[in-house]
Coordinates of N, CA and C in Angstrom, one line a residue:
M1 N 32.7 29.8 128.8 CA 34.0 29.9 128.5 C 34.3 30.7 127.2
D2 N 35.5 31.4 127.3 CA 35.9 32.2 126.1 C 36.1 31.4 124.9
R3 N 35.8 31.9 123.8 CA 35.8 30.9 122.5 C 37.2 30.6 122.2
H4 N 38.2 31.5 122.7 CA 39.6 31.3 122.4 C 40.3 30.4 123.4
S5 N 39.7 29.9 124.5 CA 40.2 29.1 125.5 C 39.8 27.7 125.3
S6 N 40.5 26.8 126.0 CA 40.1 25.3 125.8 C 40.5 24.7 127.2
V7 N 40.0 23.4 127.4 CA 40.4 22.5 128.5 C 41.6 21.7 127.9
L8 N 42.9 21.7 128.6 CA 44.0 21.0 128.0 C 44.1 19.7 128.9
V9 N 43.9 18.5 128.1 CA 43.9 17.0 128.8 C 45.1 16.7 128.4
V10 N 46.0 16.3 129.6 CA 47.3 15.8 129.5 C 47.5 14.4 130.1
D11 N 47.6 13.3 129.2 CA 47.7 12.0 129.7 C 48.4 11.1 128.7
G12 N 49.2 10.3 129.2 CA 50.1 9.4 128.4 C 49.2 8.3 127.8
D13 N 48.1 8.0 128.3 CA 47.4 6.8 127.9 C 46.3 7.5 126.8
P14 N 46.5 7.0 125.6 CA 45.6 7.6 124.6 C 44.2 7.2 124.7
E15 N 43.8 6.1 125.2 CA 42.3 5.8 125.4 C 41.8 6.6 126.4
S16 N 42.6 6.9 127.6 CA 42.0 7.8 128.7 C 41.9 9.2 128.2
R17 N 42.9 9.6 127.5 CA 43.0 11.0 127.0 C 41.8 11.3 126.1
A18 N 41.6 10.3 125.1 CA 40.4 10.5 124.2 C 39.0 10.4 124.9
A19 N 39.0 9.6 125.9 CA 37.7 9.4 126.6 C 37.2 10.7 127.4
L20 N 38.3 11.2 128.1 CA 38.2 12.6 128.8 C 37.8 13.7 127.9
S21 N 38.5 13.8 126.7 CA 38.3 14.9 125.8 C 36.8 14.8 125.2
R22 N 36.3 13.6 124.9 CA 35.0 13.4 124.4 C 33.9 13.9 125.3
A23 N 34.1 13.4 126.7 CA 33.2 13.8 127.7 C 33.2 15.4 127.8
L24 N 34.2 16.1 127.8 CA 34.3 17.5 127.8 C 33.6 18.2 126.6
Q25 N 33.9 17.6 125.5 CA 33.3 18.2 124.2 C 31.9 18.0 124.1
R26 N 31.3 16.8 124.7 CA 29.9 16.6 124.8 C 29.2 17.6 125.7
A27 N 30.0 18.0 126.7 CA 29.4 19.0 127.7 C 29.6 20.6 127.2
G28 N 30.3 20.6 126.0 CA 30.5 22.0 125.5 C 31.8 22.6 125.7
Y29 N 32.8 21.8 126.2 CA 34.3 22.4 126.5 C 35.2 22.0 125.4
P30 N 35.6 22.9 124.6 CA 36.6 22.6 123.6 C 37.9 22.1 124.3
T31 N 38.8 21.2 123.6 CA 39.7 20.6 124.3 C 41.0 20.7 123.4
Q32 N 42.2 20.6 124.1 CA 43.5 20.2 123.5 C 44.0 19.0 124.2
Q33 N 44.7 18.2 123.5 CA 45.2 17.1 124.0 C 46.8 17.0 124.0
A34 N 47.5 16.5 125.0 CA 48.8 16.3 125.0 C 49.1 14.9 125.7
R35 N 50.2 14.4 125.2 CA 50.7 13.0 125.7 C 51.8 13.2 126.7
T36 N 52.6 14.2 126.7 CA 53.8 14.4 127.7 C 53.5 15.8 128.3
G37 N 54.3 15.9 129.3 CA 54.4 17.4 129.9 C 54.9 18.4 128.8
E38 N 56.0 18.0 128.2 CA 56.6 19.0 127.2 C 55.5 19.4 126.1
E39 N 54.7 18.4 125.5 CA 53.6 18.8 124.7 C 52.6 19.6 125.3
A40 N 52.4 19.5 126.6 CA 51.4 20.4 127.3 C 51.8 21.8 127.5
L41 N 53.2 22.0 127.8 CA 53.6 23.4 127.7 C 53.6 24.0 126.4
E42 N 53.7 23.2 125.3 CA 53.8 23.7 124.0 C 52.3 24.2 123.6
A43 N 51.3 23.2 124.2 CA 50.0 23.4 123.8 C 49.4 24.7 124.5
A44 N 50.0 24.7 125.7 CA 49.4 26.0 126.5 C 49.9 27.1 126.0
G45 N 51.1 27.1 125.3 CA 51.7 28.4 124.7 C 50.9 28.7 123.4
R46 N 50.5 27.7 122.8 CA 49.6 28.0 121.4 C 48.3 28.5 121.6
Q47 N 47.6 28.0 122.7 CA 46.3 28.5 122.9 C 46.0 28.7 124.3
R48 N 45.4 29.8 124.6 CA 45.0 29.9 126.2 C 44.2 28.7 126.7
S49 N 44.6 28.2 127.8 CA 43.9 27.2 128.5 C 43.0 27.8 129.6
A50 N 41.6 27.2 129.7 CA 40.8 27.8 130.8 C 41.0 26.8 132.1
L51 N 41.5 25.6 131.6 CA 41.7 24.7 132.8 C 42.8 23.5 132.2
V52 N 43.5 22.9 133.1 CA 44.3 21.7 132.7 C 43.9 20.6 133.5
I53 N 43.6 19.4 132.8 CA 43.4 18.1 133.5 C 44.6 17.3 133.2
M54 N 45.4 16.8 134.3 CA 46.7 16.2 134.1 C 47.0 15.0 134.8
E55 N 47.4 14.0 134.2 CA 47.9 12.7 134.9 C 49.0 13.0 135.5
T56 N 49.2 12.5 136.8 CA 50.5 12.9 137.6 C 51.7 12.1 137.1
H57 N 51.6 10.8 136.6 CA 52.5 10.0 136.0 C 52.6 10.1 134.5
L58 N 53.5 10.9 134.0 CA 53.7 11.2 132.4 C 54.9 10.6 131.8
P59 N 54.9 10.4 130.6 CA 56.3 10.0 130.0 C 57.2 11.3 130.1
G60 N 58.4 11.2 130.6 CA 59.3 12.3 130.9 C 59.0 12.9 132.0
A61 N 58.8 14.2 132.0 CA 58.6 15.0 133.3 C 57.3 14.6 133.8
S62 N 57.2 14.6 135.2 CA 55.9 14.4 135.9 C 55.0 15.4 135.8
G63 N 53.7 15.0 136.2 CA 52.7 16.1 136.2 C 53.0 17.2 137.3
Y64 N 53.6 16.8 138.4 CA 53.9 17.8 139.4 C 54.9 18.7 138.8
E65 N 56.0 18.4 138.2 CA 56.9 19.3 137.5 C 56.3 20.1 136.5
I66 N 55.4 19.6 135.6 CA 54.7 20.5 134.6 C 53.7 21.5 135.3
S67 N 53.1 21.0 136.4 CA 52.2 22.0 137.1 C 52.9 23.2 137.7
R68 N 54.2 23.1 138.1 CA 54.9 24.1 138.7 C 55.4 25.1 137.5
E69 N 55.8 24.6 136.4 CA 56.0 25.4 135.2 C 54.8 26.2 134.6
L70 N 53.6 25.5 134.7 CA 52.5 26.2 134.3 C 52.1 27.3 135.2
R71 N 52.3 27.0 136.6 CA 52.1 28.0 137.6 C 53.1 29.4 137.4
E72 N 54.3 28.9 137.1 CA 55.3 30.1 137.0 C 55.0 30.9 135.6
Q73 N 54.5 30.3 134.6 CA 54.1 30.9 133.5 C 52.6 31.7 133.5
Y74 N 51.7 30.9 134.1 CA 50.3 31.5 134.0 C 49.8 31.8 135.3
G75 N 50.4 31.7 136.3 CA 50.0 32.1 137.7 C 49.0 31.1 138.3
E76 N 48.5 31.5 139.5 CA 47.5 30.8 140.3 C 46.1 30.7 139.7
E77 N 45.8 31.6 138.8 CA 44.6 31.9 138.1 C 44.2 30.6 137.1
L78 N 45.1 29.8 136.8 CA 45.0 28.8 135.9 C 44.7 27.4 136.7
P79 N 43.4 26.9 136.7 CA 43.0 25.8 137.5 C 43.7 24.5 137.0
I80 N 44.1 23.6 137.9 CA 44.7 22.4 137.5 C 44.1 21.1 138.2
I81 N 43.7 20.2 137.6 CA 43.1 18.8 138.2 C 44.0 17.9 137.9
F82 N 44.5 17.4 138.9 CA 45.5 16.0 138.9 C 44.6 14.8 138.8
V83 N 45.1 13.9 137.9 CA 44.4 12.5 137.8 C 45.5 11.5 138.1
W84 N 45.1 10.5 138.9 CA 46.1 9.5 139.3 C 45.5 8.2 138.9
A85 N 46.4 7.4 138.2 CA 45.9 6.1 137.8 C 46.0 5.1 139.0
A86 N 47.1 5.2 139.7 CA 47.3 4.2 140.8 C 46.3 4.4 142.1
R87 N 46.2 3.4 142.7 CA 45.3 3.5 144.0 C 46.1 4.3 144.9
T88 N 45.3 5.2 145.5 CA 46.1 6.1 146.4 C 45.3 6.3 147.8
D89 N 45.8 6.8 148.7 CA 45.2 7.1 150.1 C 45.0 8.6 150.2
E90 N 44.4 9.1 151.2 CA 44.3 10.5 151.6 C 45.4 11.2 151.6
T91 N 46.4 10.7 152.2 CA 47.8 11.3 152.2 C 48.3 11.6 150.8
D92 N 48.1 10.8 149.8 CA 48.6 11.1 148.5 C 47.8 12.1 147.9
R93 N 46.5 12.2 148.2 CA 45.6 13.2 147.7 C 46.0 14.7 148.2
V94 N 46.3 14.8 149.5 CA 46.6 15.9 150.1 C 47.9 16.3 149.5
A95 N 48.9 15.5 149.2 CA 50.2 15.8 148.8 C 50.1 16.4 147.4
G96 N 49.2 15.8 146.5 CA 48.9 16.3 145.1 C 48.4 17.8 145.2
L97 N 47.4 18.0 146.2 CA 46.9 19.4 146.3 C 48.0 20.3 146.7
L98 N 48.8 19.9 147.6 CA 49.7 20.8 148.2 C 50.8 21.2 147.1
L99 N 51.0 20.2 146.1 CA 51.9 20.5 145.0 C 51.5 21.2 143.8
G100 N 50.2 21.9 144.0 CA 50.0 22.7 143.0 C 48.5 22.5 142.4
A101 N 47.9 21.3 142.7 CA 46.4 21.1 142.1 C 45.4 21.8 142.8
D102 N 44.3 22.3 141.9 CA 43.2 22.8 142.6 C 42.2 21.6 143.0
D103 N 42.2 20.5 142.4 CA 41.3 19.4 142.7 C 42.2 18.1 142.2
Y104 N 41.6 17.0 142.6 CA 42.3 15.6 142.5 C 41.3 14.5 142.2
L105 N 41.5 13.7 141.1 CA 40.6 12.6 141.0 C 41.3 11.4 140.7
A106 N 40.9 10.2 141.2 CA 41.5 8.9 140.8 C 40.7 8.3 139.8
K107 N 41.6 7.6 138.9 CA 40.9 6.8 137.9 C 40.5 5.4 138.5
P108 N 39.4 4.8 137.8 CA 38.5 5.3 136.9 C 37.7 6.6 137.3
I109 N 37.7 7.6 136.5 CA 36.9 8.8 136.7 C 35.5 8.8 136.3
P110 N 34.6 8.9 137.4 CA 33.1 9.1 136.9 C 33.2 10.5 136.2
F111 N 32.6 10.6 135.0 CA 32.5 11.7 134.2 C 31.7 12.8 134.7
D112 N 30.6 12.5 135.5 CA 29.7 13.4 136.2 C 30.5 14.1 137.2
H113 N 31.4 13.4 138.0 CA 32.0 14.1 139.1 C 33.1 15.0 138.3
L114 N 33.7 14.5 137.2 CA 34.7 15.4 136.6 C 34.0 16.7 136.0
L115 N 32.9 16.4 135.4 CA 32.3 17.7 134.9 C 31.8 18.6 135.8
A116 N 31.4 18.2 137.1 CA 31.2 19.1 138.2 C 32.2 19.9 138.6
R117 N 33.4 19.3 138.6 CA 34.6 20.0 139.2 C 35.1 21.0 138.1
V118 N 35.0 20.5 136.8 CA 35.4 21.4 135.7 C 34.5 22.6 135.6
R119 N 33.3 22.5 135.8 CA 32.2 23.7 135.7 C 32.7 24.5 137.0
R120 N 32.8 24.1 138.1 CA 33.1 24.9 139.3 C 34.4 25.7 139.1
L121 N 35.4 25.0 138.7 CA 36.7 25.6 138.5 C 36.8 26.6 137.5
V122 N 36.2 26.4 136.2 CA 36.1 27.4 135.3 C 35.4 28.5 135.6
A123 N 34.2 28.3 136.4 CA 33.3 29.5 136.8 C 34.1 30.3 137.9
Q124 N 34.8 29.5 138.6 CA 35.6 30.3 139.7 C 36.7 31.1 139.1
S125 N 37.5 30.6 138.1 CA 38.6 31.3 137.5 C 38.0 32.6 136.8
A126 N 36.7 32.4 136.3 CA 36.2 33.6 135.6 C 35.5 34.6 136.4
A127 N 35.2 34.2 137.6 CA 34.3 34.9 138.5 C 35.0 36.4 138.8
V128 N 36.2 36.2 139.1 CA 36.9 37.4 139.6 C 37.8 37.9 138.4
A129 N 37.5 38.9 137.6 CA 38.2 39.2 136.5 C 38.1 40.9 136.5
G130 N 39.0 41.3 135.4 CA 39.0 42.8 135.2 C 39.6 43.5 136.2
P131 N 39.1 44.8 136.5 CA 39.6 45.7 137.5 C 39.6 45.1 138.9
V132 N 38.6 44.2 139.3 CA 38.6 43.7 140.7 C 39.7 42.7 140.8
A133 N 40.0 41.9 139.9 CA 41.2 41.0 140.0 C 42.4 41.7 140.1
S134 N 42.7 42.8 139.5 CA 44.0 43.3 139.5 C 44.3 44.0 140.8
R135 N 43.2 44.0 141.7 CA 43.4 44.6 143.0 C 43.9 43.5 144.0
L136 N 43.7 42.3 143.6 CA 43.8 41.3 144.7 C 45.0 40.2 144.3
T137 N 45.5 39.7 145.3 CA 46.5 38.6 145.2 C 45.7 37.4 144.7
P138 N 46.5 36.3 144.1 CA 45.9 35.1 143.7 C 45.1 34.4 144.6
R139 N 45.6 34.4 145.9 CA 44.9 33.7 147.1 C 43.7 34.5 147.4
E140 N 43.6 35.7 147.5 CA 42.4 36.5 147.7 C 41.4 36.4 146.6
Q141 N 41.9 36.3 145.3 CA 41.0 35.9 144.3 C 40.2 34.5 144.4
E142 N 41.1 33.6 145.0 CA 40.5 32.3 145.3 C 39.3 32.3 146.4
V143 N 39.7 33.1 147.4 CA 38.8 33.2 148.4 C 37.5 34.0 147.9
L144 N 37.6 35.1 147.2 CA 36.4 35.8 146.6 C 35.7 34.9 145.7
G145 N 36.4 34.1 144.9 CA 35.6 33.2 144.0 C 34.8 32.2 144.9
L146 N 35.3 31.7 145.8 CA 34.6 30.8 146.6 C 33.5 31.4 147.5
L147 N 33.6 32.6 147.8 CA 32.5 33.3 148.4 C 31.4 33.5 147.4
A148 N 31.8 33.9 146.2 CA 30.9 33.9 145.0 C 30.1 32.6 144.7
E149 N 30.8 31.5 145.1 CA 30.0 30.2 144.9 C 29.0 29.9 146.1
G150 N 29.1 30.8 147.2 CA 28.1 30.7 148.4 C 28.7 29.8 149.5
L151 N 30.2 29.6 149.4 CA 30.7 28.8 150.5 C 31.0 29.7 151.8
E152 N 30.8 29.1 152.9 CA 30.9 29.7 154.2 C 32.4 29.7 154.5
Q153 N 32.8 30.4 155.5 CA 34.2 30.7 155.9 C 34.8 29.4 156.2
N154 N 34.3 28.5 157.0 CA 34.8 27.2 157.3 C 35.0 26.2 156.1
E155 N 34.0 26.3 155.1 CA 34.1 25.4 153.9 C 35.2 25.8 153.1
I156 N 35.5 27.4 153.1 CA 36.6 27.9 152.4 C 38.0 27.4 152.9
A157 N 38.0 27.4 154.2 CA 39.3 27.0 154.8 C 39.4 25.5 154.6
T158 N 38.5 24.6 154.5 CA 38.7 23.2 154.3 C 39.1 23.0 152.8
R159 N 38.6 23.8 151.7 CA 38.9 23.7 150.4 C 40.2 24.0 150.2
L160 N 40.8 25.1 151.0 CA 42.2 25.7 150.6 C 43.1 25.3 151.5
F161 N 42.8 24.3 152.5 CA 43.8 23.8 153.4 C 44.4 24.9 154.1
I162 N 43.6 25.8 154.6 CA 44.0 26.9 155.4 C 43.0 27.0 156.7
T163 N 43.3 27.8 157.6 CA 42.5 27.9 159.0 C 41.5 28.9 158.6
P164 N 40.3 28.8 159.3 CA 39.2 29.8 159.4 C 39.6 31.2 159.7
K165 N 40.6 31.3 160.6 CA 41.2 32.7 160.8 C 41.9 33.1 159.7
T166 N 42.7 32.3 159.0 CA 43.4 32.9 157.8 C 42.4 33.2 156.9
V167 N 41.2 32.7 156.6 CA 40.3 33.1 155.6 C 39.7 34.4 156.0
A168 N 39.4 34.6 157.5 CA 38.9 35.8 157.8 C 39.8 37.0 157.4
K169 N 41.1 36.7 157.6 CA 42.1 37.8 157.4 C 42.0 38.1 155.9
H170 N 42.0 37.0 155.1 CA 41.8 37.3 153.6 C 40.7 38.2 153.2
I171 N 39.5 37.8 153.8 CA 38.3 38.5 153.5 C 38.4 39.9 154.0
E172 N 39.0 40.2 155.2 CA 39.3 41.5 155.7 C 40.0 42.4 154.7
R173 N 41.1 41.8 154.2 CA 41.9 42.5 153.2 C 41.2 42.9 151.8
I174 N 40.5 41.8 151.5 CA 39.6 41.9 150.2 C 38.7 43.1 150.4
L175 N 37.9 43.2 151.5 CA 36.8 44.3 151.6 C 37.8 45.5 151.7
G176 N 38.8 45.6 152.3 CA 39.5 46.9 152.3 C 40.1 47.3 151.0
K177 N 40.6 46.3 150.2 CA 41.1 46.7 148.7 C 39.9 47.2 148.0
L178 N 38.8 46.5 148.0 CA 37.6 46.8 147.1 C 36.9 48.0 147.6
G179 N 37.1 48.4 148.8 CA 36.5 49.7 149.4 C 35.0 49.3 149.7
V180 N 34.7 48.1 150.0 CA 33.3 47.8 150.3 C 33.3 47.4 152.0
R181 N 32.0 47.2 152.4 CA 31.7 46.9 153.8 C 31.3 45.6 154.1
S182 N 31.0 44.8 153.0 CA 30.4 43.4 153.3 C 30.9 42.4 152.3
R183 N 30.7 41.2 152.7 CA 31.0 40.0 151.7 C 30.2 40.3 150.4
A184 N 28.8 40.5 150.7 CA 27.9 40.3 149.6 C 28.2 41.5 148.6
Q185 N 28.8 42.7 149.0 CA 29.1 43.9 148.2 C 30.3 43.5 147.4
A186 N 31.2 42.7 148.0 CA 32.5 42.2 147.3 C 32.2 41.3 146.1
V187 N 31.2 40.3 146.5 CA 30.8 39.3 145.5 C 30.1 40.0 144.3
V188 N 29.3 41.1 144.5 CA 28.6 41.8 143.6 C 29.7 42.4 142.4
L189 N 30.7 43.0 143.1 CA 31.7 43.6 142.4 C 32.5 42.5 141.6
A190 N 32.6 41.5 142.2 CA 33.4 40.5 141.5 C 32.7 39.9 140.4
L191 N 31.5 39.6 140.4 CA 30.6 39.0 139.4 C 30.5 39.9 138.4
R192 N 30.2 41.3 138.6 CA 30.0 42.2 137.6 C 31.2 42.7 137.0
G193 N 32.5 42.6 137.6 CA 33.7 43.0 137.0 C 33.9 44.4 137.0
D194 N 33.0 45.2 137.9 CA 33.2 46.7 137.9 C 34.5 47.1 138.5
S195 N 34.9 48.1 138.2 CA 36.0 48.8 138.9 C 35.5 49.4 140.1
P196 N 36.1 49.1 141.2 CA 35.7 49.9 142.4 C 35.9 51.3 142.6
D197 N 36.7 52.0 141.6 CA 36.9 53.2 141.7 C 35.9 54.0 140.9
G198 N 35.4 55.1 141.5 CA 34.4 55.9 140.8 C 33.2 55.3 140.4
Q199 N 32.8 54.2 140.9 CA 31.5 53.4 140.4 C 30.4 54.0 141.5
E200 N 29.3 54.2 140.8 CA 28.1 54.7 141.7 C 27.3 53.4 141.8
T201 N 27.8 52.5 142.8 CA 27.1 51.2 143.0 C 26.7 51.3 144.6
S202 N 25.9 50.2 144.9 CA 25.5 50.1 146.3 C 26.7 49.8 147.1
A203 N 27.7 49.5 146.7 CA 28.9 49.0 147.4 C 29.6 50.3 148.0
Q204 N 29.3 51.5 147.6 CA 29.9 52.6 148.0 C 29.6 52.9 149.4
A205 N 30.6 53.5 150.0 CA 30.4 53.8 151.6 C 29.5 55.1 151.6
P206 N 28.5 55.0 152.5 CA 27.6 56.3 152.6 C 28.6 57.6 152.7
G207 N 28.2 58.6 152.1 CA 29.0 59.8 152.2 C 30.1 59.9 151.1
A208 N 30.3 58.8 150.5 CA 31.5 58.9 149.6 C 31.1 60.0 148.4
R209 N 32.1 60.5 147.8 CA 32.0 61.5 146.9 C 31.5 60.8 145.6
Q210 N 30.5 61.3 145.0 CA 29.9 60.6 143.8 C 30.5 61.1 142.6
P211 N 30.6 60.3 141.4 CA 31.2 60.7 140.3 C 30.2 61.9 139.6
A212 N 30.8 62.6 138.7 CA 30.1 63.7 138.1 C 29.0 62.9 137.3
A213 N 27.8 63.8 137.4 CA 26.6 63.1 136.8 C 26.0 64.0 135.6
A214 N 25.2 63.5 134.8 CA 24.5 64.2 133.7 C 23.6 65.2 134.6
P215 N 23.5 66.5 133.8 CA 22.6 67.5 134.4 C 21.2 67.0 134.6
D216 N 20.5 67.3 135.7 CA 19.1 67.1 135.8 C 18.1 67.7 134.8
L217 N 17.6 66.9 134.1 CA 16.8 67.3 132.7 C 15.6 68.3 133.3
R218 N 15.1 67.9 134.5 CA 14.0 68.7 134.9 C 14.3 70.1 135.4
G219 N 15.5 70.5 135.7 CA 16.0 71.7 135.9 C 16.9 72.3 135.3
R220 N 17.3 71.9 134.0 CA 18.3 72.5 133.3 C 17.9 73.9 132.6
R221 N 19.0 74.7 132.4 CA 18.7 76.0 132.0 C 18.5 76.1 130.5
G222 N 17.9 77.1 130.0 CA 17.8 77.4 128.6 C 16.5 76.7 128.0
P223 N 16.0 77.1 126.9 CA 14.9 76.6 126.2 C 15.1 75.2 125.8
R224 N 14.1 74.5 125.7 CA 14.1 73.0 125.3 C 14.4 73.0 123.7
R225 N 15.4 72.3 123.3 CA 15.6 72.0 121.8 C 14.4 71.2 121.3
R226 N 14.0 71.7 120.1 CA 12.9 70.9 119.3 C 13.5 70.3 118.0

């Protein structure tokens, strides 16, 4: 994680908020804390957040409202985990995900489960960066990030609540935009952060024009300098 980023913990319950923050800090994640949605927006504006963990029921504006504002300001690249104190069923969980969360946890939260999700989402958001990310839509970045995690097409579809056919279309567009022929080549570019343009990598199509290279030292003209 970038030293200038942190995990933003948003919860109206001070004990729960402190416990989450302690668990994250022990795992090496710096944190910011906020009691309300308004405080969360202010904290996100002061310091870049690598991820937000937010209770859905907050004093004032709900977690759902705040997640929409965070999405508007920082885009789909900011991972958000919803936390729900009340007992819920699968329908509630799906509703929470559809309203903007990347993941969902019900209290009491097993900290090992939380940390596994945090590691996955932080790594996923960082996996597609730089020149590669600038070529892709937020959804395409999500798909490529999950490919980089080793997920198969059906698993990606389940994770993103879309059909395998839609995943296949996203992958096809990703390959076209990055100028590569396989998923493996796209993942290599994503993880390395290389620009697809003008790079002499294994992802180049055969016969593609190579960038200007340094002269061959074995055949250069003129006497050797001493």
